Amino acid sequence: MVIKRKKIRLRYKKERVVFSDVLPYELPLIFSNRYFYRFLVRNGIWIEISREGQDTLHWNKTEDKGILGLLAIIFCRKISEFEGKDSLLLNVHDLKRIPFVYSIQHKPLKHRFLSLIHPANQIKVVDLYNRYKDAIIYLCSKSNFSIRYPSKVACYFYYKDRLHHVLMGKKTDKMEMYFNEYENLKTFFSYKRYTNIYKFYEDYRYQRAEKKFSRLLKMDVQNCFDSIYTHSIAWAINGGVDIYKDTFEGKCDGSVGVLWDKMMQEMNYNETNGIVIGPECSRIFAEVIMQYVDQMVEQQLLIKGYRNKVDYECYRYVDDYFFFYNSEAVKVDAEQLFQMYLKEFKLSLSQEKNKTFERPFVTEITKAKIAIDDLLNNTVKLYTNEPESELSLEEEMEQTEQDMSQEAEEPLLKVDRPKVTDCLATDVYFCLNATDFNKRFKVLVSANSVEPKDVLNYTIARLAIRLERALKKFDRYYKTLCLAIVEPELVDLYSQVEKKRKQLEKDLSKYLFNILDSVFFLYANSKRINTTLKVMQILNIIWIYLDNDYSLEVGKKKSMVRRFTEYAREIVFKKIRDEISVVLQTAPMDEHVQLETLYFLLILRSMNGKYHLSRPEMEKYLKIGYNEDGTVKTLPKLNMLAVTILIYYFGNAKQFVDLKDIIVNHTLKRINEIPANRRRISAEYIIFALDMAACPYIKPSMRVKYLQSVGASRTEGAQVLKYMKQQKYMFTKWTGVDITKELNAKISQEVYS
């Protein structure tokens, strides 16, 4: 029996867009729109888009100066303009905002720039989606090539307990009672057909095409999002640039295309060349344009006598094309047509990335992944003298989850003798040697002519699955031994049980030590955010397994059974701490790439304080220099997200008080050096100031100063702080962070690869 995900119906709230479609994926685990969403819903805040060009801001009439103060900050107005009202007309430039653009590592010596849009712009997206959701679905349904497009408004989200919750001795997680259904919402729309490109490779469509056609042309639209001209959305919706300019231009200013164009400009400081990169709403914008290109190419190929699914098959995932063919003529014609219609929208194919494959369509990366699976299957596993399962990796994980979930729901009150004796008679051992694994991996990538970075995410993700499976299998034996120790009727077996338990504990510690050695060896090859998150997932699996004990319920009484000795935990936890320290020292703070390694501070913060990094280690990592008199000589230019992570990590720890004050004061000084009119419309400074207003780790006086930096008076700042006690957070969750939950939610949202 395979366990099924829990299917939970969503109550439609138009504001849920801010959960799913306006933020980049590459944001810290502690950062979300969860509380911003609650702020909007509780206070009835929304923007009504006007076809005449003048939008209206709405809110629930209130006398709470804290709420009005927040609105004044977000919309760059005086608080008096909101008092005694429930709406406000917005001027033509009121939503012209500067997005927070930050960079992440993409390729060696190449960065990818992502945008976090201003809260005011995020609010406007809500009404556009709500008003035109049906039109968006229709506009994204025209192409026969697209394999990732919105097909309907999401009615459900799916929730599945992670196995390690069972290992923590917990029953099925109870989700938050308030607005809880949206916290794991991936996208506003449901998508067809594939949420991840790798699912296409494994699908029957790809294999069917390989049977029919002997060649494959892979094409990529060059700098797609950076090159998109915002006005082109109206062209795509209305039949192309010529038809639009000849027939519709100036006559349909209230159309969805024109309104959408305006919104995309506003969130990018009125830029018409390029759209913000990162939010899902940008991908949907691009999808509408690409759908038109697909349609025109298919029509023109048909005129030339080439039928889709007969003479060729073409599939597009966002901006990547897969064109299957036999005849060279259809390939040449198709390539020319794509170039022609893309050019109409100021886009072009990347000649560098265009590649042709002969059947069988097996790339070097595919070969490497098969070899990686074999390597992991033979190393990252638990060996026993019991028969091997014939289930696949994923099937066995599901079956294990089913078994252990049932076990969690029915607490084990007693361990019987047959079960214990079977456990004693079973050989249980690991065979991983990190040095050998690392060597084999190097040979593997070299033999398949791939770069380590090309397969790292896959390798670490599969390693995490296998590690979790191995721990679940291990726990069946280890738990029996631990519980047998406290069972009076098994006293005659105590010595045998304890001897085996100690041996298994020792073996597990050694195994996890080797796992960590290999994981960080892999990570050293490519320090990217997605890779960091996958490493964090492995660290979290290890941490929660070792750091929790078995809980037994006998009647109304609960008792705890110690799972591992402190010594066993110490070996592994110190290894985690030391490996992270090495990462930070070998990859010190960079002005352009800051989040990749900083993410590790989030996992360290969740561990016991004795495993935290010291102040000298943090100063070295941040490249902070001091003068002889102790004053700061050098300090890196940290972006808002980097400062947020650092403040969260420092918390109220005494050893970091001075360092925290240095960074907080320096950041405020740097913000105040920006012209006041610019910082008030900048997403980076507005979001950061609102987060600081809710931060429990800095003094209230400093929180007010941050609010003053974005336009609030001292009195208004104090009123906002008073309200924030009720609101609690705005974007960053400063306390009570469940790293396991946040990691699972984050990784489940990885839809664009």
PDB file of C-alpha atoms in Angstrom, residues 232 234-236 238-249 292 296 340-341 344-345:
ATOM      1  CA  SER A 232       5.093  43.164 -26.457  1.00  0.00           C
ATOM      2  CA  ALA A 234      -0.192  43.646 -25.965  1.00  0.00           C
ATOM      3  CA  TRP A 235       1.291  42.613 -29.319  1.00  0.00           C
ATOM      4  CA  ALA A 236       1.086  38.927 -28.430  1.00  0.00           C
ATOM      5  CA  ASN A 238      -3.715  41.105 -30.224  1.00  0.00           C
ATOM      6  CA  GLY A 239      -2.206  39.182 -33.127  1.00  0.00           C
ATOM      7  CA  GLY A 240       1.336  40.533 -33.427  1.00  0.00           C
ATOM      8  CA  VAL A 241       3.073  43.888 -33.537  1.00  0.00           C
ATOM      9  CA  ASP A 242       1.764  45.010 -36.950  1.00  0.00           C
ATOM     10  CA  ILE A 243      -1.880  44.184 -36.277  1.00  0.00           C
ATOM     11  CA  TYR A 244      -1.710  45.787 -32.843  1.00  0.00           C
ATOM     12  CA  LYS A 245      -0.145  49.022 -34.073  1.00  0.00           C
ATOM     13  CA  ASP A 246      -2.441  49.259 -37.100  1.00  0.00           C
ATOM     14  CA  THR A 247      -5.676  48.316 -35.351  1.00  0.00           C
ATOM     15  CA  PHE A 248      -5.577  48.499 -31.566  1.00  0.00           C
ATOM     16  CA  GLU A 249      -2.864  50.897 -30.377  1.00  0.00           C
ATOM     17  CA  TYR A 292       2.122  33.504 -29.620  1.00  0.00           C
ATOM     18  CA  MET A 296       2.903  31.370 -35.479  1.00  0.00           C
ATOM     19  CA  MET A 340      11.919  35.474 -37.229  1.00  0.00           C
ATOM     20  CA  TYR A 341       9.024  35.490 -34.762  1.00  0.00           C
ATOM     21  CA  GLU A 344       9.413  40.448 -33.671  1.00  0.00           C
ATOM     22  CA  PHE A 345       9.431  40.527 -29.881  1.00  0.00           C
TER      23      PHE A 345
END
